[in-house]
mmCIF file of C-alpha atoms and ligand atoms in Angstrom:
data_model
loop_
_atom_site.group_PDB
_atom_site.id
_atom_site.type_symbol
_atom_site.label_atom_id
_atom_site.label_comp_id
_atom_site.label_asym_id
_atom_site.label_seq_id
_atom_site.Cartn_x
_atom_site.Cartn_y
_atom_site.Cartn_z
ATOM 1 C CA MET A 1127 114.221 109.458 86.396
ATOM 2 C CA VAL A 1128 114.722 109.369 89.977
ATOM 3 C CA PRO A 1129 117.493 111.860 90.936
ATOM 4 C CA THR A 1130 120.198 109.849 91.909
ATOM 5 C CA LYS A 1131 121.640 112.650 95.121
ATOM 6 C CA PRO A 1132 124.788 112.200 96.754
ATOM 7 C CA SER A 1133 123.987 110.913 100.337
ATOM 8 C CA ASP A 1134 127.237 110.121 102.373
ATOM 9 C CA GLN A 1135 126.103 107.046 103.863
ATOM 10 C CA ILE A 1136 125.225 103.735 101.911
ATOM 11 C CA LEU A 1137 123.311 101.013 102.994
ATOM 12 C CA ILE A 1138 125.600 97.690 102.421
ATOM 13 C CA THR A 1139 123.425 94.431 102.195
ATOM 14 C CA VAL A 1140 125.204 90.757 102.955
ATOM 15 C CA ALA A 1141 123.848 87.316 101.264
ATOM 16 C CA PRO A 1142 126.157 85.031 102.750
ATOM 17 C CA THR A 1143 124.751 81.830 101.569
ATOM 18 C CA GLY A 1144 122.178 81.904 97.793
ATOM 19 C CA ALA A 1145 120.658 78.774 97.305
ATOM 20 C CA GLU A 1146 122.349 78.311 93.848
ATOM 21 C CA THR A 1147 126.092 77.213 95.696
ATOM 22 C CA THR A 1148 127.000 73.455 97.245
ATOM 23 C CA LYS A 1149 128.106 73.332 100.273
ATOM 24 C CA ALA A 1150 130.048 70.459 99.070
ATOM 25 C CA ASP A 1151 131.776 72.636 96.385
ATOM 26 C CA CYS A 1152 132.664 75.294 98.712
ATOM 27 C CA PRO A 1153 132.416 74.536 102.407
ATOM 28 C CA GLN A 1154 133.392 77.914 103.863
ATOM 29 C CA LEU A 1155 129.239 78.671 103.118
ATOM 30 C CA PRO A 1156 127.164 79.886 105.581
ATOM 31 C CA THR A 1157 125.021 76.538 106.029
ATOM 32 C CA THR A 1158 124.139 75.633 109.074
ATOM 33 C CA LEU A 1159 122.333 78.274 111.526
ATOM 34 C CA ASP A 1160 125.406 79.297 113.926
ATOM 35 C CA GLU A 1161 127.609 79.638 110.717
ATOM 36 C CA LEU A 1162 124.997 81.991 109.660
ATOM 37 C CA VAL A 1163 124.251 84.018 112.592
ATOM 38 C CA ALA A 1164 128.194 84.173 113.286
ATOM 39 C CA THR A 1165 128.557 86.000 109.616
ATOM 40 C CA ALA A 1166 125.692 87.782 110.743
ATOM 41 C CA GLN A 1167 127.644 89.288 113.417
ATOM 42 C CA GLU A 1168 131.326 89.684 111.926
ATOM 43 C CA CYS A 1169 129.644 91.674 108.645
ATOM 44 C CA GLU A 1170 127.531 93.929 111.297
ATOM 45 C CA ALA A 1171 131.327 94.979 112.655
ATOM 46 C CA ALA A 1172 132.548 95.117 108.706
ATOM 47 C CA GLY A 1173 129.779 97.832 108.621
ATOM 48 C CA ALA A 1174 126.534 96.048 106.812
ATOM 49 C CA GLY A 1175 123.014 96.976 107.960
ATOM 50 C CA MET A 1176 120.942 94.824 106.417
ATOM 51 C CA ILE A 1177 120.771 90.402 105.617
ATOM 52 C CA HIS A 1178 119.216 88.986 102.922
ATOM 53 C CA VAL A 1179 118.437 84.877 103.823
ATOM 54 C CA HIS A 1180 118.815 81.811 101.915
ATOM 55 C CA ILE A 1181 118.135 79.061 104.788
ATOM 56 C CA ARG A 1182 119.640 74.910 104.108
ATOM 57 C CA ASP A 1183 117.780 71.704 105.978
ATOM 58 C CA GLY A 1184 120.472 69.304 107.589
ATOM 59 C CA GLU A 1185 122.360 68.352 104.403
ATOM 60 C CA HIS A 1186 123.193 71.432 103.299
ATOM 61 C CA ARG A 1187 120.491 71.563 100.691
ATOM 62 C CA PRO A 1188 118.319 74.679 99.833
ATOM 63 C CA THR A 1189 115.032 74.926 101.922
ATOM 64 C CA LEU A 1190 111.909 76.693 102.495
ATOM 65 C CA ASP A 1191 110.974 75.344 106.072
ATOM 66 C CA GLN A 1192 108.786 77.263 108.035
ATOM 67 C CA THR A 1193 110.054 76.757 111.793
ATOM 68 C CA ARG A 1194 113.993 76.795 110.274
ATOM 69 C CA LEU A 1195 112.770 80.161 108.359
ATOM 70 C CA ARG A 1196 111.158 81.591 111.742
ATOM 71 C CA ASP A 1197 114.215 79.792 114.249
ATOM 72 C CA THR A 1198 116.495 82.500 111.880
ATOM 73 C CA VAL A 1199 114.870 85.229 111.958
ATOM 74 C CA GLN A 1200 114.584 84.856 115.774
ATOM 75 C CA ALA A 1201 118.083 84.228 115.934
ATOM 76 C CA LEU A 1202 119.329 86.523 113.727
ATOM 77 C CA HIS A 1203 116.999 89.098 115.953
ATOM 78 C CA GLU A 1204 118.666 87.919 118.876
ATOM 79 C CA SER A 1205 122.186 88.576 118.425
ATOM 80 C CA THR A 1206 122.299 90.921 115.348
ATOM 81 C CA GLY A 1207 120.395 94.841 115.155
ATOM 82 C CA LEU A 1208 120.716 93.700 110.508
ATOM 83 C CA VAL A 1209 117.557 94.152 108.998
ATOM 84 C CA VAL A 1210 116.088 90.931 109.142
ATOM 85 C CA GLN A 1211 115.394 89.913 104.803
ATOM 86 C CA LEU A 1212 114.694 86.657 103.648
ATOM 87 C CA SER A 1213 114.834 85.673 100.352
ATOM 88 C CA THR A 1214 110.996 84.289 98.664
ATOM 89 C CA GLY A 1215 112.837 83.170 95.673
ATOM 90 C CA GLY A 1216 113.999 80.468 97.617
ATOM 91 C CA SER A 1217 115.957 78.037 95.018
ATOM 92 C CA VAL A 1218 115.335 77.464 90.829
ATOM 93 C CA HIS A 1219 113.095 74.260 91.978
ATOM 94 C CA ASP A 1220 111.097 76.277 94.978
ATOM 95 C CA PRO A 1221 107.163 76.100 94.548
ATOM 96 C CA LEU A 1222 105.700 79.023 93.845
ATOM 97 C CA GLU A 1223 103.334 78.545 97.492
ATOM 98 C CA ASP A 1224 106.216 77.867 99.039
ATOM 99 C CA ARG A 1225 107.578 81.720 98.118
ATOM 100 C CA LEU A 1226 104.073 82.824 99.393
ATOM 101 C CA LYS A 1227 104.352 81.440 102.690
ATOM 102 C CA VAL A 1228 107.827 82.620 103.046
ATOM 103 C CA LEU A 1229 106.174 85.956 105.167
ATOM 104 C CA ASP A 1230 104.286 84.028 107.566
ATOM 105 C CA ALA A 1231 108.079 83.761 109.445
ATOM 106 C CA GLN A 1232 107.427 87.382 109.639
ATOM 107 C CA PRO A 1233 111.275 88.790 108.786
ATOM 108 C CA ASP A 1234 111.601 92.979 108.477
ATOM 109 C CA SER A 1235 112.265 93.049 104.968
ATOM 110 C CA CYS A 1236 110.894 90.729 102.037
ATOM 111 C CA SER A 1237 112.810 89.808 98.475
ATOM 112 C CA LEU A 1238 109.997 90.491 95.750
ATOM 113 C CA THR A 1239 111.461 88.964 92.298
ATOM 114 C CA MET A 1240 109.718 92.457 89.234
ATOM 115 C CA GLY A 1241 109.296 88.545 86.654
ATOM 116 C CA THR A 1242 110.329 85.454 85.404
ATOM 117 C CA THR A 1243 113.677 85.043 84.248
ATOM 118 C CA ASN A 1244 116.558 82.586 82.456
ATOM 119 C CA PHE A 1245 119.010 82.122 84.965
ATOM 120 C CA GLY A 1246 121.787 79.847 83.579
ATOM 121 C CA ASP A 1247 120.260 76.524 81.821
ATOM 122 C CA ASP A 1248 117.134 76.621 84.761
ATOM 123 C CA VAL A 1249 114.103 78.633 84.852
ATOM 124 C CA PHE A 1250 113.752 81.858 88.446
ATOM 125 C CA SER A 1251 110.055 81.685 87.292
ATOM 126 C CA ASN A 1252 108.126 84.569 88.556
ATOM 127 C CA PRO A 1253 104.592 85.103 86.778
ATOM 128 C CA TRP A 1254 102.562 88.257 87.534
ATOM 129 C CA PRO A 1255 99.472 86.975 89.957
ATOM 130 C CA PHE A 1256 102.433 85.686 91.617
ATOM 131 C CA VAL A 1257 103.864 88.843 91.722
ATOM 132 C CA ALA A 1258 101.158 91.040 92.658
ATOM 133 C CA GLU A 1259 99.861 87.813 95.546
ATOM 134 C CA LEU A 1260 102.811 88.307 97.202
ATOM 135 C CA TYR A 1261 103.177 91.914 96.920
ATOM 136 C CA GLN A 1262 99.834 92.353 98.029
ATOM 137 C CA LEU A 1263 100.719 89.604 100.989
ATOM 138 C CA SER A 1264 103.515 92.131 102.533
ATOM 139 C CA GLN A 1265 101.155 95.006 102.495
ATOM 140 C CA GLU A 1266 99.101 92.910 104.387
ATOM 141 C CA ARG A 1267 101.333 91.708 106.704
ATOM 142 C CA LYS A 1268 103.775 94.659 107.431
ATOM 143 C CA VAL A 1269 106.792 93.668 105.757
ATOM 144 C CA VAL A 1270 109.304 95.922 103.461
ATOM 145 C CA PRO A 1271 109.836 94.563 100.200
ATOM 146 C CA GLU A 1272 112.782 94.913 98.258
ATOM 147 C CA PHE A 1273 112.269 94.839 95.062
ATOM 148 C CA GLU A 1274 114.574 92.956 92.799
ATOM 149 C CA LEU A 1275 115.344 93.975 89.189
ATOM 150 C CA PHE A 1276 117.311 91.652 87.068
ATOM 151 C CA ASP A 1277 116.624 92.933 84.008
ATOM 152 C CA LEU A 1278 115.255 95.896 82.508
ATOM 153 C CA GLY A 1279 110.957 94.869 81.471
ATOM 154 C CA GLN A 1280 111.112 93.889 85.255
ATOM 155 C CA VAL A 1281 111.842 97.909 86.477
ATOM 156 C CA HIS A 1282 108.329 98.481 83.982
ATOM 157 C CA ALA A 1283 106.467 95.178 85.927
ATOM 158 C CA MET A 1284 107.940 97.242 89.088
ATOM 159 C CA ARG A 1285 106.175 100.763 88.417
ATOM 160 C CA ARG A 1286 103.092 98.011 86.972
ATOM 161 C CA LEU A 1287 102.866 96.843 90.431
ATOM 162 C CA ILE A 1288 102.448 100.348 92.303
ATOM 163 C CA ASP A 1289 100.283 101.526 89.411
ATOM 164 C CA THR A 1290 98.472 99.092 90.312
ATOM 165 C CA TYR A 1291 98.250 97.935 94.310
ATOM 166 C CA GLY A 1292 100.126 101.177 95.396
ATOM 167 C CA LEU A 1293 103.272 101.652 97.935
ATOM 168 C CA PRO A 1294 104.366 99.306 99.996
ATOM 169 C CA TYR A 1295 102.683 100.484 103.754
ATOM 170 C CA SER A 1296 106.651 101.743 104.826
ATOM 171 C CA GLY A 1297 105.248 104.387 102.301
ATOM 172 C CA LYS A 1298 109.674 103.833 101.443
ATOM 173 C CA VAL A 1299 110.040 101.554 97.817
ATOM 174 C CA HIS A 1300 113.149 99.988 98.110
ATOM 175 C CA CYS A 1301 114.594 97.890 94.992
ATOM 176 C CA ASP A 1302 118.112 96.274 93.741
ATOM 177 C CA PHE A 1303 119.764 95.583 90.958
ATOM 178 C CA VAL A 1304 121.013 91.803 90.126
ATOM 179 C CA MET A 1305 123.071 92.028 87.334
ATOM 180 C CA GLY A 1306 124.805 89.820 85.507
ATOM 181 C CA VAL A 1307 123.325 86.386 85.667
ATOM 182 C CA PRO A 1308 123.020 84.628 82.870
ATOM 183 C CA GLY A 1309 119.273 85.647 81.652
ATOM 184 C CA GLY A 1310 118.899 88.935 82.794
ATOM 185 C CA MET A 1311 120.436 92.139 82.080
ATOM 186 C CA PRO A 1312 124.077 92.652 81.285
ATOM 187 C CA GLY A 1313 126.311 93.726 84.795
ATOM 188 C CA THR A 1314 126.907 96.788 83.079
ATOM 189 C CA ALA A 1315 127.769 100.082 84.308
ATOM 190 C CA ALA A 1316 125.626 100.649 80.232
ATOM 191 C CA ALA A 1317 122.838 98.261 81.812
ATOM 192 C CA LEU A 1318 122.505 99.732 84.719
ATOM 193 C CA VAL A 1319 122.595 103.844 83.070
ATOM 194 C CA ALA A 1320 119.627 102.497 81.484
ATOM 195 C CA GLY A 1321 117.853 101.126 84.300
ATOM 196 C CA VAL A 1322 118.205 103.425 87.020
ATOM 197 C CA ALA A 1323 116.761 106.368 83.744
ATOM 198 C CA MET A 1324 113.540 104.062 84.470
ATOM 199 C CA LEU A 1325 113.369 103.856 87.383
ATOM 200 C CA PRO A 1326 110.001 105.430 89.098
ATOM 201 C CA ASP A 1327 109.602 108.901 90.449
ATOM 202 C CA GLU A 1328 108.361 107.108 94.114
ATOM 203 C CA VAL A 1329 111.884 105.002 94.683
ATOM 204 C CA THR A 1330 113.450 106.067 97.529
ATOM 205 C CA SER A 1331 116.261 103.720 97.951
ATOM 206 C CA TRP A 1332 118.266 101.635 95.210
ATOM 207 C CA SER A 1333 121.252 99.503 95.532
ATOM 208 C CA ALA A 1334 123.117 96.635 93.034
ATOM 209 C CA THR A 1335 124.923 93.571 92.576
ATOM 210 C CA GLY A 1336 127.027 91.766 89.526
ATOM 211 C CA ILE A 1337 127.330 87.943 89.854
ATOM 212 C CA GLY A 1338 130.449 86.889 89.490
ATOM 213 C CA ARG A 1339 133.247 88.680 87.874
ATOM 214 C CA SER A 1340 130.659 91.534 87.007
ATOM 215 C CA THR A 1341 130.845 92.598 91.528
ATOM 216 C CA LEU A 1342 133.595 95.163 91.138
ATOM 217 C CA PRO A 1343 132.237 96.980 87.174
ATOM 218 C CA VAL A 1344 129.026 96.769 88.782
ATOM 219 C CA ALA A 1345 129.495 97.940 92.371
ATOM 220 C CA LEU A 1346 132.129 101.524 90.517
ATOM 221 C CA ALA A 1347 129.729 102.516 88.702
ATOM 222 C CA ALA A 1348 127.067 102.284 91.118
ATOM 223 C CA LEU A 1349 128.864 104.100 94.037
ATOM 224 C CA SER A 1350 129.082 106.368 90.877
ATOM 225 C CA MET A 1351 125.682 107.310 90.894
ATOM 226 C CA GLY A 1352 125.038 107.189 94.419
ATOM 227 C CA ALA A 1353 123.998 103.437 95.105
ATOM 228 C CA HIS A 1354 123.874 101.163 97.339
ATOM 229 C CA LEU A 1355 125.176 97.798 97.301
ATOM 230 C CA ARG A 1356 124.455 93.922 97.813
ATOM 231 C CA VAL A 1357 127.855 91.756 98.383
ATOM 232 C CA GLY A 1358 128.024 88.179 99.301
ATOM 233 C CA MET A 1359 128.802 84.720 98.405
ATOM 234 C CA GLU A 1360 124.922 84.647 97.254
ATOM 235 C CA ASP A 1361 126.631 86.757 94.891
ATOM 236 C CA THR A 1362 130.141 85.909 93.876
ATOM 237 C CA LEU A 1363 132.925 83.566 95.264
ATOM 238 C CA THR A 1364 135.947 85.169 94.043
ATOM 239 C CA LEU A 1365 138.164 87.959 95.821
ATOM 240 C CA SER A 1366 139.784 87.907 91.947
ATOM 241 C CA ARG A 1367 141.217 85.622 89.261
ATOM 242 C CA GLY A 1368 141.667 82.152 91.564
ATOM 243 C CA VAL A 1369 141.127 83.682 94.623
ATOM 244 C CA PRO A 1370 138.451 82.209 96.462
ATOM 245 C CA VAL A 1371 136.234 84.042 99.134
ATOM 246 C CA GLU A 1372 136.413 83.125 102.744
ATOM 247 C CA ARG A 1373 134.362 84.866 104.813
ATOM 248 C CA ASN A 1374 132.160 86.941 103.815
ATOM 249 C CA ALA A 1375 132.659 90.042 105.551
ATOM 250 C CA GLN A 1376 136.328 90.252 103.164
ATOM 251 C CA LEU A 1377 133.048 91.243 100.781
ATOM 252 C CA VAL A 1378 131.720 94.112 103.407
ATOM 253 C CA GLU A 1379 135.289 94.552 104.422
ATOM 254 C CA ARG A 1380 135.749 95.466 99.777
ATOM 255 C CA ALA A 1381 132.642 96.823 99.627
ATOM 256 C CA VAL A 1382 133.377 99.596 102.914
ATOM 257 C CA ASP A 1383 137.033 100.284 101.341
ATOM 258 C CA LEU A 1384 135.494 101.484 97.772
ATOM 259 C CA ALA A 1385 132.326 103.606 99.388
ATOM 260 C CA ALA A 1386 134.763 105.460 101.439
ATOM 261 C CA LEU A 1387 137.520 106.386 98.228
ATOM 262 C CA ALA A 1388 133.785 107.485 97.608
ATOM 263 C CA GLN A 1389 133.320 109.502 100.755
ATOM 264 C CA ARG A 1390 130.848 107.318 101.771
ATOM 265 C CA THR A 1391 129.532 105.475 104.695
ATOM 266 C CA PRO A 1392 127.916 103.245 105.905
ATOM 267 C CA MET A 1393 125.070 103.031 107.410
ATOM 268 C CA SER A 1394 123.721 101.530 111.031
ATOM 269 C CA PRO A 1395 120.918 99.345 111.532
ATOM 270 C CA SER A 1396 119.230 101.093 112.508
ATOM 271 C CA ASP A 1397 119.544 104.564 109.763
ATOM 272 C CA ALA A 1398 118.825 101.326 107.686
ATOM 273 C CA ARG A 1399 115.456 100.671 109.190
ATOM 274 C CA VAL A 1400 114.644 104.755 108.773
ATOM 275 C CA LEU A 1401 115.797 104.021 105.053
ATOM 276 C CA LEU A 1402 112.955 101.838 104.336
ATOM 277 C CA GLY A 1403 110.478 102.393 106.630
ATOM 278 C CA LEU A 1404 110.404 100.179 109.105
HETATM 279 N N1 KMH B 2980 117.894 81.474 93.673
HETATM 280 C C1 KMH B 2980 117.853 83.024 93.105
HETATM 281 C C2 KMH B 2980 116.850 81.660 91.985
HETATM 282 C C3 KMH B 2980 115.679 86.159 95.697
HETATM 283 O O1 KMH B 2980 116.793 85.791 96.566
HETATM 284 O O2 KMH B 2980 115.158 86.584 95.616
HETATM 285 C C4 KMH B 2980 116.900 83.873 93.037
HETATM 286 C C5 KMH B 2980 117.305 84.976 93.940
HETATM 287 C C6 KMH B 2980 116.111 85.650 94.386
HETATM 288 O O3 KMH B 2980 117.907 84.427 95.004
HETATM 289 ZN ZN1 ZN B 2981 118.505 85.419 97.138
#
């Protein structure tokens, strides 16, 4: 089991947009490049060190368009210091070949989900050959993967991946528990404890995020175990029952406040780069 040694610093990752919420349902969701950049700047000022990015097209629909991805990485690098992580998960409708091409946009980091998960009424497809190809591509291209764990079996798959293909190019292994997706593991302290107990020894850092109503229970459980946090409108659209999130920075600010209670201070983007081996 990976020791959860207390650290006085915490990496807060913001996932501001996601691929599942429509602009029509949530007009405050940052879907244009200008909105994304403004959100990123505000979240960096509030304490975020990394941004997990999904982009949208001119109609606010999820896209993996290469030009838009490259422009987004460039704009975020020019206007913030944040570690830029592009989603390779995309939306549940994105073809695997388009998801592999995300690395062409040369992000600092990419998400890399460790297996297929029922995702509400849809299926988030991550067959083993795809996972293995994407991982080897991240090694070749020197992109730091963040291993996304939606279920306990995926912790074991990460073990298999590292045993088969070795460490990421950075030598660091950072993973993120994404909990409470209908079809994945529940967003509970018990599930998090079980997942952490299964982490390979090679893991050097881990974070957690809880979807919807599990956001706060997962954040509090993760903080109690010395973990890092991911927050953002990809994962939750309310601050409390009936109170919508108006700005992603509100969720970052809340994470900073919770971390302060645990006597942890937010990591700067440059410290985040050290943590991730960038
Ligand atoms: N949109 C979900 C189906 C990732 O970004 O890598 C997948 C997802 C995971 O959000
Ligand atoms: Zn995502």
